[in-house]
Short mmCIF file of C-alpha atoms in Angstrom, two decimals:
data_model
loop_
_atom_site.label_atom_id
_atom_site.label_comp_id
_atom_site.label_asym_id
_atom_site.label_seq_id
_atom_site.Cartn_x
_atom_site.Cartn_y
_atom_site.Cartn_z
CA ALA A 638 -15.32 46.05 -20.88
CA GLN A 639 -13.47 44.16 -22.79
CA GLY A 640 -10.39 46.81 -22.40
CA ARG A 641 -10.92 47.23 -19.11
CA LEU A 642 -10.29 43.28 -17.88
CA ARG A 643 -7.01 43.72 -20.70
CA ALA A 644 -5.97 45.91 -17.62
CA LEU A 645 -6.79 44.52 -14.57
CA ALA A 646 -5.01 41.50 -16.43
CA ALA A 647 -1.89 43.71 -16.92
CA ALA A 648 -1.29 44.52 -13.56
CA LEU A 649 -2.50 41.44 -12.04
CA GLY A 650 0.66 40.61 -14.04
CA GLY A 651 2.24 43.17 -13.06
CA CYS A 652 1.13 42.21 -9.46
CA GLY A 653 2.81 37.83 -9.89
CA LEU A 654 6.01 39.40 -11.43
CA LEU A 655 6.20 41.44 -8.14
CA LEU A 656 5.26 39.13 -5.72
CA GLY A 657 8.23 36.39 -7.56
CA SER A 658 10.80 38.49 -8.01
CA ALA A 659 10.24 39.03 -3.77
CA LEU A 660 9.65 35.30 -3.33
CA ALA A 661 13.15 34.85 -5.72
CA ALA A 662 14.82 36.67 -2.51
CA GLY A 663 14.01 33.37 -0.05
CA ASP A 664 12.12 36.12 2.19
CA GLU A 665 9.79 33.07 3.27
CA ARG A 666 7.84 35.81 6.10
CA PHE A 667 7.14 37.68 3.37
CA TYR A 668 5.45 35.13 1.88
CA ALA A 669 3.86 34.28 4.69
CA ALA A 670 3.10 38.26 5.93
CA ALA A 671 2.01 39.68 2.52
CA VAL A 672 1.93 37.67 -0.59
CA MET A 673 -0.50 34.58 0.67
CA PRO A 674 -3.31 37.69 1.40
CA ALA A 675 -2.45 39.98 -1.63
CA LEU A 676 -3.21 36.49 -2.83
CA ARG A 677 -6.55 34.68 -1.34
CA ALA A 678 -7.54 38.77 -1.74
CA LEU A 679 -7.88 37.51 -5.95
CA PRO A 680 -10.69 34.71 -6.98
CA PRO A 681 -9.15 31.60 -6.74
CA GLU A 682 -9.20 30.48 -9.60
CA ALA A 683 -7.23 34.31 -10.17
CA ALA A 684 -5.16 33.29 -7.60
CA HIS A 685 -4.34 30.16 -9.33
CA GLY A 686 -2.84 31.94 -12.20
CA LEU A 687 -0.84 34.48 -10.63
CA ALA A 688 1.13 31.33 -9.35
CA LEU A 689 1.11 28.77 -12.31
CA ARG A 690 2.54 31.95 -13.73
CA ALA A 691 4.96 33.30 -11.04
CA ALA A 692 6.37 29.68 -11.47
CA ALA A 693 6.92 29.99 -15.34
CA PHE A 694 9.00 32.60 -15.27
CA GLY A 695 11.04 30.60 -11.90
CA LEU A 696 10.11 32.95 -9.51
CA LEU A 697 10.35 30.86 -6.59
CA PRO A 698 12.30 30.41 -4.10
CA PRO A 699 15.34 27.64 -4.62
CA ALA A 700 14.88 24.76 -2.87
CA ARG A 701 17.00 23.48 -0.42
CA PRO A 702 19.59 20.22 -1.69
CA ASP A 703 17.33 16.56 0.12
CA GLY A 704 18.95 13.89 2.30
CA PRO A 705 19.64 10.54 1.08
CA ALA A 706 17.15 9.44 4.17
CA LEU A 707 14.01 10.85 1.00
CA GLU A 708 15.66 9.25 -1.58
CA VAL A 709 12.74 6.92 -3.31
CA ARG A 710 12.73 4.52 -5.67
CA VAL A 711 9.43 2.89 -7.64
CA LEU A 712 7.62 2.10 -10.58
CA ARG A 713 11.79 1.59 -12.15
CA GLN A 714 13.00 5.02 -11.53
CA ARG A 715 14.06 6.81 -8.58
CA PHE A 716 12.75 10.20 -7.28
CA ARG A 717 14.67 12.60 -5.00
CA ASN A 718 11.92 12.76 -2.42
CA PRO A 719 8.35 11.54 -2.37
CA VAL A 720 6.97 14.60 -2.21
CA GLY A 721 5.29 15.10 -5.21
CA LEU A 722 3.24 17.92 -6.83
CA ALA A 723 -0.43 17.01 -7.58
CA ALA A 724 -2.49 16.98 -11.65
CA GLY A 725 -3.94 20.06 -11.10
CA PHE A 726 -1.42 23.06 -10.31
CA ASP A 727 -0.26 22.78 -13.69
CA LYS A 728 -3.13 20.97 -16.43
CA GLN A 729 -1.37 22.21 -19.60
CA GLY A 730 2.36 21.83 -18.70
CA GLU A 731 2.69 25.31 -18.81
CA ALA A 732 5.48 25.48 -15.28
CA VAL A 733 7.02 22.51 -15.71
CA ASP A 734 10.43 23.43 -14.54
CA GLY A 735 9.84 25.82 -12.37
CA LEU A 736 8.19 23.85 -10.53
CA TYR A 737 10.26 21.49 -10.05
CA LYS A 738 12.37 24.09 -8.84
CA MET A 739 10.16 23.68 -5.23
CA GLY A 740 11.71 21.27 -4.00
CA PHE A 741 9.41 18.45 -5.82
CA GLY A 742 10.18 15.58 -6.24
CA PHE A 743 8.07 14.66 -9.08
CA VAL A 744 5.81 16.44 -10.80
CA GLU A 745 2.45 15.15 -12.49
CA ILE A 746 0.46 17.37 -15.12
CA GLY A 747 -2.93 17.07 -16.05
CA THR A 748 -5.21 15.89 -16.33
CA VAL A 749 -4.90 16.61 -20.09
CA THR A 750 -7.99 15.02 -23.04
CA PRO A 751 -8.01 14.25 -26.24
CA LYS A 752 -9.16 17.31 -28.32
CA PRO A 753 -8.98 21.42 -26.32
CA GLN A 754 -12.19 21.62 -24.11
CA GLU A 755 -13.41 24.41 -22.00
CA GLY A 756 -14.11 22.06 -18.52
CA ASN A 757 -17.66 24.40 -16.56
CA PRO A 758 -18.68 27.32 -16.46
CA ARG A 759 -16.81 29.61 -13.85
CA PRO A 760 -16.88 29.74 -10.88
CA ARG A 761 -15.67 26.23 -10.68
CA VAL A 762 -12.91 27.08 -7.77
CA PHE A 763 -13.57 28.20 -4.08
CA ARG A 764 -12.12 27.98 -1.21
CA LEU A 765 -12.85 27.19 2.42
CA ALA A 766 -10.90 28.66 4.13
CA GLU A 767 -11.60 27.68 7.71
CA ASP A 768 -11.28 23.97 6.93
CA GLU A 769 -8.37 24.58 4.68
CA ALA A 770 -10.08 22.88 1.41
CA VAL A 771 -11.24 23.45 -1.46
CA ILE A 772 -13.71 22.40 -3.62
CA ASN A 773 -13.53 22.58 -7.27
CA ARG A 774 -15.85 21.56 -10.41
CA TYR A 775 -13.00 22.54 -13.34
CA GLY A 776 -13.99 19.60 -15.48
CA PHE A 777 -11.63 18.34 -17.32
CA ASN A 778 -9.57 22.59 -19.34
CA SER A 779 -7.62 21.32 -21.26
CA HIS A 780 -5.58 23.30 -24.82
CA GLY A 781 -5.84 19.22 -25.94
CA HIS A 782 -3.30 16.50 -26.49
CA ALA A 783 -1.21 18.50 -29.15
CA ALA A 784 -0.27 21.85 -27.49
CA VAL A 785 0.55 19.78 -24.00
CA GLU A 786 2.98 17.68 -26.37
CA HIS A 787 3.88 20.34 -28.25
CA ARG A 788 4.83 22.15 -25.63
CA LEU A 789 7.18 19.00 -23.01
CA ARG A 790 8.26 18.41 -26.56
CA ALA A 791 10.11 21.57 -26.11
CA ARG A 792 12.00 20.48 -23.30
CA GLN A 793 12.29 16.80 -23.74
CA GLU A 794 15.99 16.78 -23.62
CA THR A 795 15.74 19.33 -19.99
CA GLN A 796 13.19 16.26 -18.53
CA LEU A 797 15.79 13.22 -19.53
CA ARG A 798 18.20 15.23 -17.47
CA LEU A 799 15.29 16.56 -15.03
CA THR A 800 14.43 12.50 -14.45
CA GLY A 801 18.05 11.51 -14.20
CA ALA A 802 17.86 13.28 -11.32
CA GLY A 803 15.48 11.64 -9.32
CA MET A 804 12.74 13.97 -10.58
CA PRO A 805 10.53 12.27 -12.64
CA LEU A 806 7.94 14.01 -14.49
CA GLY A 807 3.44 12.49 -14.42
CA ILE A 808 1.08 12.79 -16.85
CA ASN A 809 -2.36 12.96 -16.12
CA LEU A 810 -4.54 11.28 -18.81
CA GLY A 811 -8.69 12.29 -19.03
CA LYS A 812 -11.45 11.35 -21.16
CA ASN A 813 -13.04 13.95 -23.43
CA LYS A 814 -16.84 15.24 -21.68
CA SER A 815 -18.64 14.56 -25.13
CA SER A 816 -16.70 11.12 -25.69
CA THR A 817 -18.83 7.88 -26.48
CA ASP A 818 -15.39 5.62 -26.66
CA ALA A 819 -13.54 6.88 -22.74
CA ALA A 820 -10.47 3.90 -24.02
CA ALA A 821 -10.23 5.69 -27.60
CA ASP A 822 -9.19 8.79 -25.49
CA TYR A 823 -7.07 7.27 -23.23
CA VAL A 824 -5.49 5.44 -25.69
CA ALA A 825 -4.47 7.66 -27.72
CA GLY A 826 -3.28 10.07 -24.67
CA VAL A 827 -0.96 6.80 -24.13
CA ARG A 828 0.45 6.99 -28.10
CA THR A 829 0.94 10.84 -28.02
CA LEU A 830 1.95 11.59 -24.46
CA GLY A 831 3.10 8.11 -23.67
CA PRO A 832 6.41 8.74 -24.70
CA LEU A 833 6.98 12.24 -23.23
CA ALA A 834 6.32 10.58 -19.54
CA ASP A 835 8.30 8.82 -16.59
CA TYR A 836 5.09 7.43 -15.78
CA LEU A 837 0.85 8.13 -16.91
CA VAL A 838 -1.97 8.06 -15.13
CA VAL A 839 -4.92 6.97 -15.88
CA ASN A 840 -7.51 9.00 -14.17
CA VAL A 841 -11.23 7.62 -13.76
CA SER A 842 -12.19 9.79 -10.50
CA SER A 843 -12.75 13.42 -11.58
CA PRO A 844 -16.79 14.13 -9.94
CA ASN A 845 -16.86 16.15 -12.15
CA THR A 846 -16.68 14.95 -15.03
CA PRO A 847 -20.62 12.72 -16.50
CA GLY A 848 -19.81 8.82 -16.63
CA LEU A 849 -16.37 9.41 -15.66
CA ARG A 850 -16.26 7.37 -12.15
CA ASP A 851 -18.29 4.61 -12.95
CA LEU A 852 -15.18 3.08 -15.74
CA GLN A 853 -13.64 2.20 -12.17
CA GLY A 854 -16.89 -0.13 -12.23
CA LYS A 855 -14.43 -3.61 -12.55
CA ALA A 856 -15.69 -4.93 -16.38
CA GLU A 857 -15.46 -1.91 -17.29
CA LEU A 858 -11.76 -1.38 -15.59
CA ARG A 859 -10.30 -4.62 -17.23
CA ASP A 860 -11.47 -3.46 -20.17
CA LEU A 861 -10.21 0.20 -20.02
CA LEU A 862 -6.23 -1.34 -18.73
CA THR A 863 -5.58 -3.94 -21.59
CA LYS A 864 -6.72 -1.53 -24.06
CA VAL A 865 -4.40 1.16 -22.52
CA LEU A 866 -1.31 -1.60 -21.35
CA ALA A 867 -1.45 -3.28 -25.13
CA GLU A 868 -0.74 0.82 -26.36
CA ARG A 869 2.01 1.06 -24.09
CA ASP A 870 4.23 -1.85 -24.55
CA LEU A 871 3.90 -1.26 -28.34
CA LEU A 872 5.65 2.70 -27.81
CA PRO A 873 7.97 2.89 -29.54
CA CYS A 874 10.32 4.67 -26.86
CA GLU A 875 13.12 2.78 -24.98
CA ARG A 876 12.33 3.14 -21.60
CA LYS A 877 8.15 3.45 -21.42
CA PRO A 878 6.11 4.73 -19.43
CA ALA A 879 5.07 2.96 -15.51
CA VAL A 880 0.60 3.05 -15.96
CA LEU A 881 -1.36 4.04 -13.00
CA VAL A 882 -5.17 3.85 -11.85
CA LYS A 883 -5.95 6.98 -9.93
CA ILE A 884 -8.94 6.54 -7.42
CA ALA A 885 -11.58 7.71 -5.45
CA PRO A 886 -11.99 8.29 -1.71
CA ASP A 887 -15.47 7.38 -2.33
CA LEU A 888 -15.94 4.23 -3.11
CA THR A 889 -17.18 0.90 -1.27
CA MET A 890 -15.21 -2.26 0.16
CA GLN A 891 -16.24 -4.37 -2.81
CA ASP A 892 -15.91 -1.27 -5.74
CA LYS A 893 -11.86 -1.51 -3.68
CA GLN A 894 -11.91 -5.10 -3.93
CA ASP A 895 -12.67 -5.81 -7.63
CA ILE A 896 -9.89 -2.85 -7.92
CA ALA A 897 -7.62 -4.37 -6.43
CA SER A 898 -7.80 -7.82 -8.38
CA VAL A 899 -7.79 -5.80 -11.72
CA ILE A 900 -4.85 -3.84 -11.16
CA CYS A 901 -3.08 -6.91 -10.09
CA GLU A 902 -4.53 -9.57 -12.68
CA LEU A 903 -3.16 -7.04 -15.32
CA GLY A 904 -0.08 -6.27 -13.73
CA VAL A 905 -1.22 -2.25 -13.50
CA ASP A 906 2.03 -0.70 -12.29
CA GLY A 907 0.78 1.16 -9.83
CA LEU A 908 -2.10 3.71 -7.80
CA ILE A 909 -2.86 7.23 -6.92
CA VAL A 910 -4.45 7.02 -3.68
CA SER A 911 -7.34 8.96 -4.09
CA ASN A 912 -9.00 12.10 -5.99
CA THR A 913 -11.20 13.80 -3.72
CA THR A 914 -14.48 13.75 -2.89
CA VAL A 915 -17.84 13.96 -2.87
CA SER A 916 -19.03 13.93 0.28
CA ARG A 917 -19.08 16.43 2.83
CA PRO A 918 -17.89 16.05 6.61
CA ASN A 919 -20.07 17.29 9.65
CA SER A 920 -17.41 18.99 10.87
CA LEU A 921 -16.83 21.71 7.63
CA ARG A 922 -17.01 25.28 9.04
CA SER A 923 -17.13 27.16 5.66
CA ARG A 924 -20.48 28.40 3.58
CA GLN A 925 -19.06 27.36 0.85
CA HIS A 926 -19.13 23.76 1.70
CA THR A 927 -22.20 23.65 0.02
CA GLU A 928 -20.73 24.42 -4.20
CA PRO A 929 -20.98 20.76 -6.56
CA GLY A 930 -17.56 19.49 -6.83
CA GLY A 931 -15.17 18.17 -5.22
CA LEU A 932 -13.79 18.11 -2.39
CA SER A 933 -9.34 18.70 -1.44
CA GLY A 934 -7.49 19.30 1.61
CA LYS A 935 -7.05 19.04 5.21
CA PRO A 936 -11.02 17.51 5.17
CA LEU A 937 -9.80 14.87 2.86
CA ARG A 938 -7.01 13.82 4.59
CA GLU A 939 -8.04 10.94 6.90
CA LEU A 940 -10.15 9.77 4.19
CA SER A 941 -7.67 9.42 1.80
CA THR A 942 -5.40 7.90 4.49
CA GLN A 943 -7.94 5.07 5.44
CA THR A 944 -8.34 4.55 1.82
CA ILE A 945 -4.94 3.75 1.36
CA ARG A 946 -4.91 1.75 3.56
CA GLU A 947 -7.00 -1.05 2.87
CA MET A 948 -4.98 -0.43 -0.83
CA TYR A 949 -1.83 -1.60 0.15
CA SER A 950 -3.51 -4.43 2.36
CA LEU A 951 -5.67 -5.27 -0.60
CA THR A 952 -2.55 -5.69 -3.29
CA ARG A 953 -0.43 -7.01 -1.04
CA GLY A 954 2.25 -9.34 -1.50
CA ARG A 955 -0.57 -10.62 -4.30
CA ASP A 956 0.98 -13.16 -7.24
CA ARG A 957 0.85 -9.66 -10.23
CA ALA A 958 0.24 -11.44 -13.04
CA ASP A 959 3.52 -9.32 -14.49
CA LEU A 960 5.75 -11.24 -12.60
CA GLY A 961 8.49 -12.16 -15.22
CA VAL A 962 5.88 -11.89 -17.58
CA HIS A 963 4.59 -8.38 -18.40
CA ALA A 964 7.35 -6.49 -21.24
CA GLY A 965 7.02 -3.52 -19.18
CA VAL A 966 7.51 -3.78 -16.26
CA ALA A 967 10.89 -4.30 -14.61
CA CYS A 968 9.95 -6.18 -11.44
CA ALA A 969 13.08 -7.06 -10.19
CA VAL A 970 14.05 -3.43 -10.39
CA LEU A 971 10.50 -3.25 -7.56
CA THR A 972 10.85 -6.28 -5.20
CA LEU A 973 14.11 -4.68 -4.43
CA HIS A 974 12.00 -2.11 -2.40
CA LEU A 975 8.42 -3.47 -1.73
CA PRO A 976 6.94 -6.68 -0.31
CA THR A 977 6.72 -9.38 -3.16
CA GLY A 978 4.32 -8.21 -5.58
CA GLN A 979 2.96 -5.69 -3.92
CA VAL A 980 1.82 -2.07 -5.92
CA PRO A 981 3.19 1.05 -5.68
CA ILE A 982 0.29 3.47 -4.19
CA ILE A 983 1.21 7.64 -4.68
CA GLY A 984 -0.47 9.16 -1.71
CA VAL A 985 -2.35 12.24 -1.90
CA GLY A 986 -4.99 14.51 -0.15
CA GLY A 987 -4.54 16.03 2.54
CA VAL A 988 -1.14 16.39 2.94
CA SER A 989 0.42 19.70 4.43
CA SER A 990 3.22 18.62 7.10
CA GLY A 991 5.51 16.27 7.43
CA ARG A 992 3.34 13.93 10.37
CA ASP A 993 0.29 14.30 7.34
CA ALA A 994 3.11 12.16 4.42
CA LEU A 995 4.86 9.77 6.95
CA GLU A 996 0.84 8.95 8.26
CA LYS A 997 0.22 8.23 4.41
CA ILE A 998 4.03 6.77 3.92
CA ARG A 999 3.22 4.25 6.56
CA ALA A 1000 0.33 3.68 5.63
CA GLY A 1001 1.74 1.56 2.26
CA ALA A 1002 1.91 5.26 0.42
CA SER A 1003 5.76 4.75 -0.53
CA LEU A 1004 5.69 8.54 -2.17
CA VAL A 1005 3.00 11.96 -1.46
CA GLN A 1006 1.53 14.55 -3.34
CA MET A 1007 0.41 18.35 -2.22
CA TYR A 1008 -1.95 20.77 -4.27
CA THR A 1009 -4.42 22.38 -1.82
CA ALA A 1010 -0.93 23.04 0.90
CA LEU A 1011 0.38 25.06 -1.89
CA VAL A 1012 -3.57 27.80 -1.38
CA TYR A 1013 -2.91 28.05 2.34
CA HIS A 1014 1.19 27.85 2.87
CA GLY A 1015 2.27 28.22 -0.53
CA PRO A 1016 5.28 27.01 -1.46
CA PRO A 1017 7.53 27.56 1.61
CA VAL A 1018 5.01 24.35 2.79
CA VAL A 1019 7.02 22.10 0.37
CA GLY A 1020 10.06 22.75 2.54
CA ALA A 1021 8.86 22.18 5.17
CA VAL A 1022 7.78 19.15 4.64
CA LYS A 1023 9.86 17.79 3.35
CA ARG A 1024 11.97 18.93 6.47
CA GLU A 1025 9.08 18.23 9.49
CA LEU A 1026 10.01 13.99 7.04
CA GLU A 1027 13.49 14.02 7.39
CA GLU A 1028 13.19 14.61 11.38
CA LEU A 1029 10.18 12.08 12.16
CA LEU A 1030 11.85 9.46 10.04
CA ARG A 1031 15.09 10.11 12.61
CA GLU A 1032 13.55 10.15 15.53
CA GLN A 1033 10.74 6.54 14.78
CA GLY A 1034 13.91 4.85 13.69
CA PHE A 1035 13.58 4.35 10.42
CA LYS A 1036 16.61 4.94 8.18
CA ASN A 1037 14.75 6.00 5.11
CA VAL A 1038 11.39 6.51 3.68
CA MET A 1039 11.19 3.07 1.91
CA GLU A 1040 11.93 1.75 5.70
CA ALA A 1041 8.36 3.80 6.99
CA VAL A 1042 6.32 2.29 3.15
CA GLY A 1043 3.45 0.27 5.00
CA ALA A 1044 5.40 0.21 8.62
CA ASP A 1045 2.05 0.57 9.84
CA HIS A 1046 0.76 -3.23 8.56
CA GLN A 1047 4.01 -4.83 10.21
CA CYS A 1048 3.41 -7.32 13.06
#
């Protein structure tokens, strides 16, 4: 049986290289007609592995240069465009350089846990093709801090150049399933991986790690973030990473108010809105919709956008505790581009078009991320989203992305 598995793996690897060669030639029609159907014929996790392998080898079509209207300056960084890759695609930091070549303005790796862990048993990811959605219950499968640090350290100089060229790197941090001290896990992540990141994400919203979402409670979140920010400020690196919190879309209004209060009180640098949802809209048609786990893709779009809208309003123009005081944030830089005291938001959930991206930007997101759209449309969707976004900005009278941030809230 092991011999057959090895043979299958070799065959799949060969297919990946063949498909990758076609991608490198930039043949988008071939991609839509042959590559995506071939990948969809594989189990979802196997297809994910092949796509990651192709990216790691750089076997992807080169991206076109971005126009100046797409540039965003936020989180003390320049982003060449606002479209990033969400955490979950490259969990172990194995394909970062290839992913930037797809045209993303930033890449977020992880979630990374302190110790290696396998995650939940397979199968643990399911396509809902009729709904252009995915349900996953990976459960933070991770190589651990040491392995990911080693991988990123080997390309540190490359990342410094990429960041300088407007392509920052984010690292998403989580806790081990068996951990009894969640704060210690996140603090360890800051200490080990913080010097290699432009921003860090405190992921307290995955539905697939028991008890994790409880950390979104007001007292728990304040305690956790106080420790995380203190550790970040102690890092020996000259440019300390921003700290963002990734929240769930399945929150009560009181939960959202409590989170906004803590974020503003402590001077957290930003929010990522949102993670996957445990809700199941009545509109779902796929038979797979009953699988446990987090739902992503098109059915999440409206819920995540509404959560962005609410969190933007709740954090809008607050007197943040970090103004002029918090050592890790150059607030003067932030306020050149956002309303005074506004907490930057990265919007994620169901982005598969430029219209989806602009919807989130107008709702209050400075940047957006995508992942599930890649499952159904492949790498060409990145360029398509950016092209449509640029066209829509012009049509709606915005000179650039920054002018559109929060536009729906303006009188």
